[in-house]
Short mmCIF file of C-alpha atoms in Angstrom, two decimals:
data_model
loop_
_atom_site.label_atom_id
_atom_site.label_comp_id
_atom_site.label_asym_id
_atom_site.label_seq_id
_atom_site.Cartn_x
_atom_site.Cartn_y
_atom_site.Cartn_z
CA VAL A 288 16.87 -30.26 8.01
CA ALA A 289 17.63 -32.85 6.34
CA LEU A 290 17.66 -35.37 9.36
CA MET A 291 15.00 -33.41 11.61
CA SER A 292 12.68 -34.19 8.42
CA LEU A 293 12.99 -37.65 8.26
CA THR A 294 13.51 -38.40 12.08
CA VAL A 295 11.21 -35.87 14.71
CA ALA A 296 8.80 -33.30 12.17
CA PRO A 297 6.95 -36.67 10.20
CA LEU A 298 6.50 -37.08 14.70
CA ARG A 299 5.94 -33.67 15.31
CA LEU A 300 3.29 -33.12 11.72
CA LEU A 301 1.33 -35.77 13.09
CA LEU A 302 0.96 -34.54 16.29
CA VAL A 303 -0.36 -30.75 15.23
CA LEU A 304 -3.25 -32.65 13.03
CA ILE A 305 -3.76 -34.89 16.18
CA LEU A 306 -4.40 -31.78 18.30
CA THR A 307 -5.98 -29.39 15.67
CA PHE A 308 -8.97 -32.24 15.21
CA LEU A 309 -8.80 -31.84 19.17
CA THR A 310 -8.93 -28.40 18.87
CA TRP A 311 -11.44 -27.94 15.53
CA SER A 312 -13.27 -30.39 17.25
CA LEU A 313 -13.77 -28.46 21.04
CA ALA A 314 -14.70 -25.28 18.44
CA VAL A 315 -17.26 -26.61 16.63
CA VAL A 316 -18.72 -28.67 19.76
CA GLY A 317 -18.74 -24.77 21.14
CA LEU A 318 -20.78 -22.55 18.60
CA ALA A 319 -23.29 -26.17 17.78
CA CYS A 320 -27.02 -24.50 17.48
CA ARG A 321 -26.60 -21.24 19.26
CA PRO A 322 -28.85 -18.94 18.58
CA GLU A 323 -28.76 -15.80 16.21
CA ALA A 324 -29.86 -13.07 19.21
CA ASP A 325 -26.84 -14.50 20.59
CA GLN A 326 -24.48 -14.05 17.90
CA SER A 327 -23.72 -10.78 18.70
CA LYS A 328 -22.70 -11.33 22.48
CA PRO A 329 -19.55 -13.23 24.01
CA LEU A 330 -20.08 -16.22 24.70
CA SER A 331 -21.76 -17.41 27.60
CA GLY A 332 -22.54 -20.31 30.13
CA TRP A 333 -21.23 -23.81 29.29
CA ARG A 334 -20.10 -22.33 25.63
CA LYS A 335 -17.51 -19.53 27.47
CA CYS A 336 -16.11 -22.61 30.15
CA LEU A 337 -14.55 -24.03 27.21
CA ARG A 338 -12.11 -21.50 26.39
CA LYS A 339 -9.37 -22.70 28.88
CA PRO A 340 -9.59 -26.79 27.79
CA PHE A 341 -9.03 -24.58 24.86
CA ILE A 342 -6.24 -22.27 25.19
CA ILE A 343 -4.56 -25.76 26.68
CA LEU A 344 -5.16 -27.01 23.28
CA TRP A 345 -4.42 -24.01 21.12
CA ARG A 346 -0.46 -23.73 22.96
CA ALA A 347 -0.39 -27.34 23.15
CA ILE A 348 -0.09 -26.77 19.24
CA TYR A 349 3.09 -24.65 19.18
CA PHE A 350 4.00 -26.00 21.51
CA VAL A 351 4.70 -29.47 19.79
CA MET A 352 5.79 -27.10 16.47
CA GLY A 353 9.52 -25.99 18.92
CA PHE A 354 8.35 -23.73 20.78
CA TYR A 355 8.50 -24.88 24.34
CA TYR A 356 8.69 -21.66 26.16
CA VAL A 357 7.89 -18.22 25.10
CA LYS A 358 9.27 -15.60 26.92
CA THR A 359 6.88 -12.38 27.98
CA LYS A 360 7.60 -8.94 29.86
CA GLY A 361 5.53 -7.37 31.25
CA GLU A 362 1.95 -7.90 32.35
CA ARG A 363 -1.32 -7.94 30.63
CA ALA A 364 -4.11 -5.69 31.33
CA SER A 365 -7.58 -6.83 31.89
CA ALA A 366 -10.32 -5.96 28.60
CA SER A 367 -11.76 -2.93 31.34
CA ALA A 368 -8.21 -1.35 31.47
CA ALA A 369 -7.88 -1.78 28.09
CA PRO A 370 -10.21 -3.71 25.39
CA LEU A 371 -7.90 -3.87 22.57
CA LEU A 372 -4.46 -4.88 22.73
CA VAL A 373 -1.56 -3.01 19.15
CA ALA A 374 0.63 -6.42 18.25
CA ALA A 375 3.75 -5.47 15.84
CA PRO A 376 5.87 -6.15 13.90
CA HIS A 377 3.76 -8.12 12.17
CA SER A 378 6.00 -10.82 10.42
CA SER A 379 4.36 -14.05 10.31
CA PRO A 380 1.72 -16.36 10.12
CA PHE A 381 2.33 -17.87 14.38
CA ASP A 382 2.51 -14.24 15.34
CA ILE A 383 -1.42 -15.91 16.70
CA LEU A 384 0.29 -17.69 18.94
CA LEU A 385 -0.23 -14.27 21.02
CA ILE A 386 -4.14 -16.10 21.31
CA CYS A 387 -2.85 -18.69 24.08
CA VAL A 388 -0.31 -16.56 25.82
CA GLY A 389 -1.52 -15.75 29.09
CA THR A 390 -4.93 -17.71 30.60
CA GLN A 391 -7.48 -15.14 29.15
CA THR A 392 -8.89 -15.38 25.31
CA CYS A 393 -8.02 -12.39 22.56
CA SER A 394 -10.66 -12.01 19.88
CA PRO A 395 -8.44 -11.29 16.81
CA MET A 396 -9.29 -8.45 13.61
CA SER A 397 -8.86 -11.44 10.34
CA ARG A 398 -9.09 -11.14 7.50
CA ALA A 399 -12.33 -12.68 6.13
CA GLU A 400 -11.32 -14.71 3.64
CA ASN A 401 -10.01 -16.88 6.27
CA ALA A 402 -13.54 -17.32 7.86
CA THR A 403 -14.00 -20.03 4.73
CA ILE A 404 -10.45 -21.95 5.00
CA PRO A 405 -12.15 -24.81 6.21
CA VAL A 406 -10.79 -26.15 9.97
CA LEU A 407 -9.80 -22.10 10.95
CA GLY A 408 -12.80 -20.85 10.08
CA SER A 409 -14.48 -22.44 12.14
CA VAL A 410 -11.26 -21.98 15.18
CA LEU A 411 -11.75 -18.27 14.40
CA LYS A 412 -15.34 -18.33 15.25
CA PHE A 413 -15.34 -19.17 18.78
CA LEU A 414 -13.02 -17.20 19.22
CA GLN A 415 -15.52 -14.63 17.79
CA PRO A 416 -13.03 -12.57 15.37
CA VAL A 417 -13.34 -9.01 14.08
CA PHE A 418 -13.69 -9.76 10.31
CA VAL A 419 -12.77 -7.70 7.25
CA GLN A 420 -12.74 -7.48 3.81
CA ARG A 421 -8.83 -4.94 3.38
CA GLU A 422 -9.64 -4.31 -0.04
CA ASP A 423 -13.65 -3.08 0.72
CA SER A 424 -14.37 0.13 2.51
CA GLU A 425 -17.53 -0.44 3.05
CA SER A 426 -16.18 -3.43 5.01
CA ARG A 427 -13.85 -1.79 6.78
CA THR A 428 -16.55 1.51 8.08
CA LYS A 429 -18.66 -1.69 9.57
CA SER A 430 -15.28 -3.35 11.76
CA VAL A 431 -14.67 -0.06 12.61
CA GLN A 432 -17.92 0.63 14.59
CA GLU A 433 -17.94 -3.27 15.32
CA ILE A 434 -14.59 -2.56 17.51
CA ARG A 435 -15.94 0.80 18.86
CA ASP A 436 -19.64 -1.13 19.81
CA ARG A 437 -17.24 -4.12 22.13
CA SER A 438 -15.29 -1.50 23.24
CA SER A 439 -18.04 0.64 24.62
CA SER A 440 -20.44 -2.19 25.78
CA PRO A 441 -21.20 -2.79 30.01
CA LEU A 442 -20.72 -7.32 27.72
CA LEU A 443 -17.48 -8.59 29.15
CA TRP A 444 -16.54 -9.40 25.70
CA PRO A 445 -13.07 -10.48 25.20
CA GLN A 446 -10.20 -7.95 24.67
CA ILE A 447 -9.52 -7.24 21.17
CA ILE A 448 -6.18 -8.53 19.43
CA ILE A 449 -5.22 -6.12 15.96
CA PHE A 450 -1.97 -6.56 14.05
CA PRO A 451 -2.38 -2.28 13.01
CA GLU A 452 0.10 -2.55 9.72
CA GLY A 453 -2.47 -4.90 8.64
CA THR A 454 0.07 -7.16 6.91
CA CYS A 455 3.30 -9.19 7.05
CA THR A 456 6.72 -7.52 6.66
CA ASN A 457 10.14 -8.67 7.19
CA ARG A 458 11.04 -7.39 11.51
CA THR A 459 13.43 -4.33 9.79
CA CYS A 460 10.76 -1.91 10.53
CA LEU A 461 7.30 -0.91 11.77
CA ILE A 462 5.74 0.65 8.66
CA SER A 463 2.09 2.89 8.94
CA PHE A 464 -0.41 1.46 10.92
CA LYS A 465 -3.57 1.41 9.89
CA LEU A 466 -6.62 2.87 12.33
CA GLY A 467 -9.25 0.73 12.84
CA ALA A 468 -7.86 -0.30 16.41
CA PHE A 469 -8.04 4.43 16.97
CA PHE A 470 -10.51 5.60 15.17
CA PRO A 471 -12.43 4.50 18.41
CA GLY A 472 -10.53 6.64 20.95
CA VAL A 473 -10.41 4.37 23.61
CA PRO A 474 -6.88 2.84 25.42
CA VAL A 475 -4.46 0.81 23.60
CA GLN A 476 -2.13 -2.66 25.39
CA PRO A 477 1.16 -1.98 22.88
CA VAL A 478 2.28 -5.81 21.73
CA CYS A 479 6.32 -6.14 21.05
CA VAL A 480 6.37 -9.90 18.91
CA LYS A 481 10.21 -11.65 18.64
CA PHE A 482 11.63 -13.93 16.70
CA PRO A 483 15.41 -14.40 18.09
CA ASN A 484 16.50 -16.95 15.92
CA ARG A 485 19.82 -17.89 14.07
CA LEU A 486 17.68 -19.26 11.44
CA ASP A 487 14.33 -17.46 10.28
CA THR A 488 11.98 -19.81 9.17
CA VAL A 489 8.89 -18.05 10.57
CA THR A 490 9.51 -14.21 8.09
CA TRP A 491 6.53 -14.24 5.98
CA THR A 492 6.47 -12.01 3.29
CA CYS A 493 4.80 -12.06 -0.60
CA GLU A 494 8.51 -12.31 -2.01
CA GLY A 495 9.57 -15.10 0.15
CA LEU A 496 8.92 -18.92 0.93
CA SER A 497 4.65 -19.98 1.13
CA VAL A 498 2.68 -20.60 4.64
CA TYR A 499 3.62 -24.51 4.30
CA GLN A 500 7.42 -24.03 3.76
CA LEU A 501 7.59 -21.63 6.54
CA MET A 502 5.40 -24.19 8.60
CA TRP A 503 7.65 -27.14 7.31
CA LEU A 504 11.57 -25.39 8.10
CA THR A 505 9.63 -24.45 11.20
CA ILE A 506 8.76 -27.71 12.88
CA CYS A 507 12.17 -29.28 11.15
CA GLN A 508 14.07 -26.40 14.29
CA PHE A 509 14.68 -27.87 17.15
CA TYR A 510 13.20 -24.94 19.49
CA THR A 511 11.79 -21.77 18.24
CA ARG A 512 12.12 -18.74 20.34
CA CYS A 513 9.46 -16.09 21.31
CA GLU A 514 8.90 -12.97 23.02
CA ILE A 515 6.31 -10.77 23.63
CA GLU A 516 6.64 -8.12 25.90
CA TYR A 517 3.02 -5.80 27.19
CA LEU A 518 4.33 -1.55 27.87
CA PRO A 519 2.30 -0.17 29.49
CA VAL A 520 -1.53 0.74 28.23
CA TYR A 521 -1.08 3.61 26.26
CA THR A 522 -4.11 6.49 27.20
CA PRO A 523 -4.79 8.94 23.83
CA ASN A 524 -4.93 12.34 25.53
CA GLU A 525 -7.20 14.56 23.54
CA ALA A 526 -6.47 16.04 20.90
CA GLU A 527 -5.24 11.94 19.98
CA GLN A 528 -9.50 10.79 20.45
CA ALA A 529 -10.36 13.57 18.05
CA ASN A 530 -6.78 12.41 15.37
CA PRO A 531 -6.69 8.92 14.95
CA ARG A 532 -3.54 9.59 12.49
CA LEU A 533 -1.52 11.11 15.34
CA TYR A 534 -2.65 8.77 17.73
CA ALA A 535 -1.85 5.87 15.38
CA ASP A 536 2.03 7.18 14.62
CA ASN A 537 2.54 9.02 18.05
CA VAL A 538 1.30 4.45 19.27
CA ARG A 539 3.10 3.48 16.40
CA GLU A 540 6.66 5.83 17.62
CA LEU A 541 6.83 4.45 21.20
CA MET A 542 7.03 0.54 19.93
CA ALA A 543 9.58 1.16 17.50
CA SER A 544 12.11 3.23 20.26
CA HIS A 545 11.01 0.38 22.66
CA LEU A 546 11.75 -2.18 19.57
CA GLU A 547 15.01 0.13 18.30
CA LEU A 548 13.56 0.05 14.85
CA PRO A 549 13.01 2.81 12.15
CA VAL A 550 10.06 3.35 10.97
CA THR A 551 8.30 4.04 7.06
CA ASP A 552 5.52 4.78 5.33
CA HIS A 553 4.14 1.87 3.54
CA THR A 554 1.25 0.71 3.81
CA PHE A 555 -0.87 -2.88 3.20
CA ASP A 556 -1.89 -1.27 -0.02
CA ASP A 557 2.11 -0.92 -0.52
CA CYS A 558 1.99 -4.19 -1.00
CA ARG A 559 -1.36 -4.44 -3.01
CA LEU A 560 0.63 -1.65 -4.97
CA MET A 561 2.87 -4.60 -5.50
CA ARG A 562 0.32 -7.65 -5.93
CA GLU A 563 -0.35 -5.01 -9.01
CA ALA A 564 2.85 -5.11 -10.25
CA GLN A 565 3.06 -8.50 -10.58
CA LYS A 566 -0.01 -8.90 -12.56
CA LEU A 567 1.67 -6.69 -15.15
CA HIS A 568 4.96 -8.71 -15.17
CA MET A 569 6.75 -6.01 -13.19
CA SER A 570 9.53 -6.59 -9.76
CA PRO A 571 7.11 -5.70 -7.18
CA ARG A 572 9.45 -3.29 -5.46
CA ALA A 573 8.29 -1.70 -8.64
CA GLY A 574 4.87 -0.41 -5.84
CA LEU A 575 6.25 -0.02 -3.56
CA VAL A 576 6.27 3.92 -3.55
CA GLU A 577 5.02 4.52 0.32
CA MET A 578 1.16 5.64 -0.13
CA GLN A 579 0.22 7.15 3.00
CA LYS A 580 2.62 9.45 2.34
CA LEU A 581 1.77 10.46 -1.18
CA HIS A 582 -2.10 10.09 -0.47
CA SER A 583 -1.16 12.63 3.18
CA LYS A 584 1.00 15.06 0.65
CA LEU A 585 -0.34 14.43 -3.14
CA GLY A 586 -4.28 13.64 -2.04
CA LEU A 587 -3.46 10.11 -4.26
CA SER A 588 -5.60 7.51 -3.87
CA PHE A 589 -5.06 3.48 -4.15
CA SER A 590 -7.35 2.73 -7.46
CA GLY A 591 -5.52 6.17 -8.86
CA ALA A 592 -2.20 5.33 -7.89
CA GLN A 593 -3.47 1.43 -9.60
CA GLU A 594 -4.78 3.17 -13.05
CA LEU A 595 -1.12 5.22 -13.03
CA LEU A 596 0.86 1.77 -12.84
CA GLN A 597 -0.91 0.17 -15.37
CA GLN A 598 -0.01 3.50 -17.42
CA PHE A 599 3.65 3.46 -16.68
CA ASN A 600 3.74 -0.31 -17.71
CA LYS A 601 2.67 0.86 -21.21
CA ILE A 602 5.55 3.86 -20.83
CA LYS A 603 8.25 0.59 -19.41
CA SER A 604 6.64 -1.50 -22.03
CA SER A 605 7.66 0.45 -25.46
CA ARG A 606 10.93 -1.10 -25.95
CA SER A 607 11.88 -4.50 -26.58
CA MET A 608 14.00 -5.06 -22.55
CA LYS A 609 13.61 -7.05 -20.02
CA ALA A 610 10.27 -7.04 -18.87
CA GLU A 611 10.19 -6.36 -15.21
CA ALA A 612 12.34 -3.60 -15.71
CA ALA A 613 10.13 -1.31 -13.95
CA PHE A 614 11.73 1.76 -14.96
CA ILE A 615 11.02 4.09 -17.58
CA THR A 616 14.29 4.83 -19.47
CA PHE A 617 14.93 8.38 -22.19
CA GLU A 618 13.55 6.24 -25.31
CA ASP A 619 10.86 4.84 -23.45
CA PHE A 620 9.29 8.11 -22.58
CA LYS A 621 11.02 9.60 -26.15
CA ASN A 622 8.46 6.45 -28.13
CA TYR A 623 5.58 6.81 -25.87
CA LEU A 624 4.89 11.09 -26.93
CA MET A 625 6.46 10.08 -30.46
CA LEU A 626 8.53 12.80 -29.53
CA PRO A 627 12.46 13.48 -31.13
CA GLU A 628 14.51 13.47 -29.47
CA SER A 629 15.42 17.16 -28.18
CA GLU A 630 17.32 19.47 -25.39
CA ALA A 631 13.71 21.22 -24.04
CA LEU A 632 12.92 17.08 -24.23
CA ARG A 633 15.57 15.86 -21.50
CA LYS A 634 14.98 18.94 -19.62
CA VAL A 635 11.69 17.70 -18.99
CA PHE A 636 12.47 14.18 -19.11
CA ALA A 637 15.36 15.54 -15.63
CA LEU A 638 12.01 16.45 -14.31
CA TYR A 639 10.79 13.69 -13.75
CA ASP A 640 13.83 11.80 -12.65
CA ARG A 641 14.47 12.95 -8.80
CA ASP A 642 18.38 11.74 -8.28
CA GLY A 643 19.49 11.84 -11.13
CA SER A 644 19.97 8.30 -12.44
CA GLY A 645 19.07 8.72 -16.15
CA THR A 646 15.80 6.31 -15.52
CA ILE A 647 12.39 7.14 -13.71
CA ASP A 648 10.97 4.63 -11.65
CA PHE A 649 6.92 4.60 -10.81
CA ARG A 650 7.27 6.51 -7.37
CA GLU A 651 9.26 9.50 -8.87
CA TYR A 652 7.32 9.48 -12.09
CA VAL A 653 4.10 9.68 -9.84
CA ILE A 654 5.54 12.03 -8.76
CA GLY A 655 6.94 14.53 -11.37
CA LEU A 656 2.79 13.69 -13.69
CA SER A 657 0.77 14.73 -9.90
CA LEU A 658 4.15 18.19 -9.19
CA LEU A 659 4.45 18.94 -13.08
CA SER A 660 2.12 17.89 -15.58
CA SER A 661 -1.92 17.35 -13.18
CA PRO A 662 -1.35 20.86 -12.59
CA VAL A 663 -1.87 22.74 -15.82
CA ASN A 664 -3.56 20.02 -17.16
CA ASN A 665 -6.97 21.63 -16.71
CA ASP A 666 -9.64 23.37 -18.70
CA ASP A 667 -8.31 26.91 -18.76
CA THR A 668 -5.40 25.76 -19.87
CA LEU A 669 -5.96 23.71 -22.25
CA GLU A 670 -8.26 25.86 -24.32
CA LEU A 671 -5.80 28.23 -24.14
CA ALA A 672 -3.54 26.13 -25.87
CA PHE A 673 -5.95 24.47 -28.85
CA GLU A 674 -5.96 28.45 -29.34
CA LEU A 675 -2.65 28.85 -30.27
CA PHE A 676 -2.52 25.59 -31.95
CA ASP A 677 -5.81 26.07 -34.44
CA LEU A 678 -3.88 28.58 -37.04
CA ASP A 679 -7.55 29.59 -38.46
CA SER A 680 -9.27 30.04 -35.27
CA ASP A 681 -12.02 27.78 -37.04
CA GLY A 682 -12.45 26.26 -33.38
CA HIS A 683 -11.07 22.84 -35.36
CA ILE A 684 -7.29 21.66 -35.59
CA SER A 685 -6.16 20.57 -38.51
CA GLN A 686 -3.36 17.88 -39.96
CA ASP A 687 -1.44 20.55 -40.97
CA ASP A 688 -2.01 23.09 -38.41
CA LEU A 689 -0.28 20.59 -36.02
CA LYS A 690 2.50 19.36 -38.67
CA THR A 691 3.37 23.20 -38.99
CA ILE A 692 3.22 24.17 -35.14
CA LEU A 693 5.00 20.58 -33.41
CA GLY A 694 7.67 20.97 -36.34
CA GLN A 695 8.18 24.29 -36.16
CA ALA A 696 8.68 24.75 -31.82
CA PHE A 697 9.71 20.71 -31.60
CA ASN A 698 11.51 19.92 -34.37
CA ILE A 699 8.93 16.90 -35.16
CA PRO A 700 9.22 15.59 -38.83
CA GLU A 701 5.85 15.44 -40.34
CA GLU A 702 5.33 11.74 -40.59
CA ASP A 703 5.13 11.69 -36.27
CA ALA A 704 2.82 14.19 -36.10
CA GLU A 705 0.81 12.96 -38.93
CA THR A 706 1.23 10.00 -36.24
CA LEU A 707 0.39 11.91 -32.99
CA PHE A 708 -3.02 13.44 -35.82
CA ASN A 709 -4.48 10.31 -35.50
CA GLU A 710 -4.19 9.36 -32.62
CA VAL A 711 -5.68 12.77 -30.30
CA ASN A 712 -8.78 12.88 -33.36
CA THR A 713 -10.73 9.36 -32.21
CA SER A 714 -13.24 10.53 -34.82
CA CYS A 715 -11.24 10.13 -37.68
CA SER A 716 -13.22 13.15 -38.92
CA GLY A 717 -9.62 14.66 -40.41
CA ARG A 718 -10.08 17.08 -37.81
CA ILE A 719 -9.03 17.36 -34.04
CA THR A 720 -12.01 18.93 -31.94
CA LEU A 721 -11.27 20.93 -28.10
CA ASP A 722 -12.73 17.80 -26.44
CA GLU A 723 -10.53 15.51 -28.59
CA PHE A 724 -7.61 17.68 -27.38
CA LYS A 725 -8.60 17.73 -24.13
CA SER A 726 -9.41 13.77 -23.32
CA TYR A 727 -6.26 13.30 -24.91
CA ALA A 728 -4.82 15.60 -22.50
CA LYS A 729 -5.70 13.63 -20.41
CA LYS A 730 -5.20 10.31 -21.63
CA LYS A 731 -1.42 12.01 -21.37
CA PRO A 732 -0.33 13.91 -18.66
CA GLU A 733 2.70 14.36 -20.51
CA TYR A 734 1.63 16.24 -22.59
CA ALA A 735 0.11 19.44 -21.45
CA ARG A 736 3.74 20.45 -20.21
CA ILE A 737 4.36 20.80 -23.45
CA PHE A 738 1.04 21.51 -24.52
CA THR A 739 1.51 25.05 -22.76
CA THR A 740 5.65 24.76 -22.78
CA TYR A 741 4.74 26.36 -27.00
CA ARG A 742 1.38 28.65 -25.38
CA ASP A 743 3.88 30.17 -23.00
CA LEU A 744 6.41 30.47 -25.25
CA ASN A 745 4.07 32.45 -27.62
CA LEU A 746 2.45 34.22 -25.14
CA ARG A 747 6.04 35.00 -24.24
CA GLN A 748 7.37 36.25 -27.67
CA GLN A 749 4.57 38.39 -28.30
CA GLN A 750 5.88 40.69 -24.27
CA GLN A 751 9.68 40.87 -24.86
CA LEU A 752 10.76 43.59 -26.27
CA GLU A 753 12.67 42.76 -29.67
CA GLY A 754 16.05 41.40 -29.73
CA SER A 755 14.89 39.39 -26.36
CA SER A 756 16.02 35.48 -26.25
CA ILE A 757 13.38 33.06 -26.93
CA GLN A 758 15.89 30.37 -25.63
CA THR A 759 17.17 32.08 -22.28
CA LEU A 760 12.81 32.12 -21.86
CA TYR A 761 12.76 28.83 -22.75
CA ASP A 762 15.88 27.74 -19.69
CA SER A 763 14.90 30.27 -17.34
CA ASP A 764 11.17 28.66 -17.32
CA PHE A 765 12.99 25.13 -17.37
CA GLU A 766 14.66 26.19 -14.54
CA GLN A 767 11.41 27.65 -13.11
CA TRP A 768 9.50 24.80 -12.60
CA ALA A 769 12.63 22.68 -11.67
CA THR A 770 13.21 25.10 -8.59
CA GLN A 771 9.34 24.83 -7.48
CA VAL A 772 9.11 20.10 -8.52
CA ASP A 773 11.68 20.77 -6.27
CA ALA A 774 10.98 22.14 -3.73
CA ALA A 775 7.43 20.61 -3.80
CA ALA A 776 9.50 16.80 -4.16
CA LYS A 777 11.33 17.75 -0.64
CA LYS A 778 8.80 17.40 1.50
CA LEU A 779 7.82 14.15 -0.01
CA GLN A 780 11.37 12.20 1.03
#
């Protein structure tokens, strides 16, 4: 690398800059003085004739960078046979090499932000891409409609190339495909991309090297290999046309089998969560939770996961340990809930700690909260629990009421009970109202199980014959909860 950096790389970089300028100039000419009415139509006339020299210049850039020969297998289908090309795995900024392979251009699906990048923005616009703001649901809907319109249009649009993973990965698996390419229900041609190099200088991930570092290391290589294989056109059946998720999963399985790679339920939303974790000074890996699976099984949205991540960070940050540690210890759990150590609390903690590691990671926290605490965190259940805490039935919980119950049921010292009372009693009226009780349970759903535990113990105590062991009942309740959570959690493995 050092030798190439001093000799070949500077020359290559100079040639890349010259060729990029020529490519940009050609794109600017092709877009110049284009009528507004033609913006929604494919290029035609003399503008269309510029595509061939554009492809030659684009390919020349990659040639100079060391991609001397791109090995291709299979045949690329025509736009009429397959309006969409779906390529995977998406792992590198060099994946756009696909645009200049062969004699036909194709229109990429690209982030809307790329349109504003100097030089690259004009080059992309000449290719007539489908721009999308990935974090804007309205923009995603519009992009799907544009894909559908182009696919069914009698006009001669170029094929649209989409990387359905929606983000770059390290090529060790295929993550969940986004549905934009599959909503139209038209035939697609799967395209497998490989970079079989001994030294990997092309893979771009959120925790890896920057684009500029990758580019420099790549031009320092004498030769960079790339293989592209066009699989047969995949025509969806009726079930797949009616179910885009089924269509996407089946295409992914086909490509994964051909690439001999496993599949996972990670998505672009996992990358977004990883970035959120970084903002909270946690390890990015904390956000790697398989959002697609949690969404389909638990109905968890990205915004909901984002809120839970912030809550998770508050619990984790309650200890004076390394800030990047992305797990909750029992001490964190206990301190956050302001409860003393007890066998009951350890059992609740164990229900969250699915792998028995002694800590709760973010995924375990989400699953535990969804399967354990949230189901009992409803108005009817909380109203019943409130009635039991309201010892004198006056519609309020006094500080003495709370101290008495928490002391008897959970051995909570009066000082801790008083601190908890002040946190729940946001109006500082000296009495907890039903609304404050509910609000606090919603804010800290972990308490829902603790509140209802006391309610259940009282109800069971009243129903049992004399001499029944409350501790036995208490243990059986936890065993029942653990069994239910185990069964549900296995579906999320």
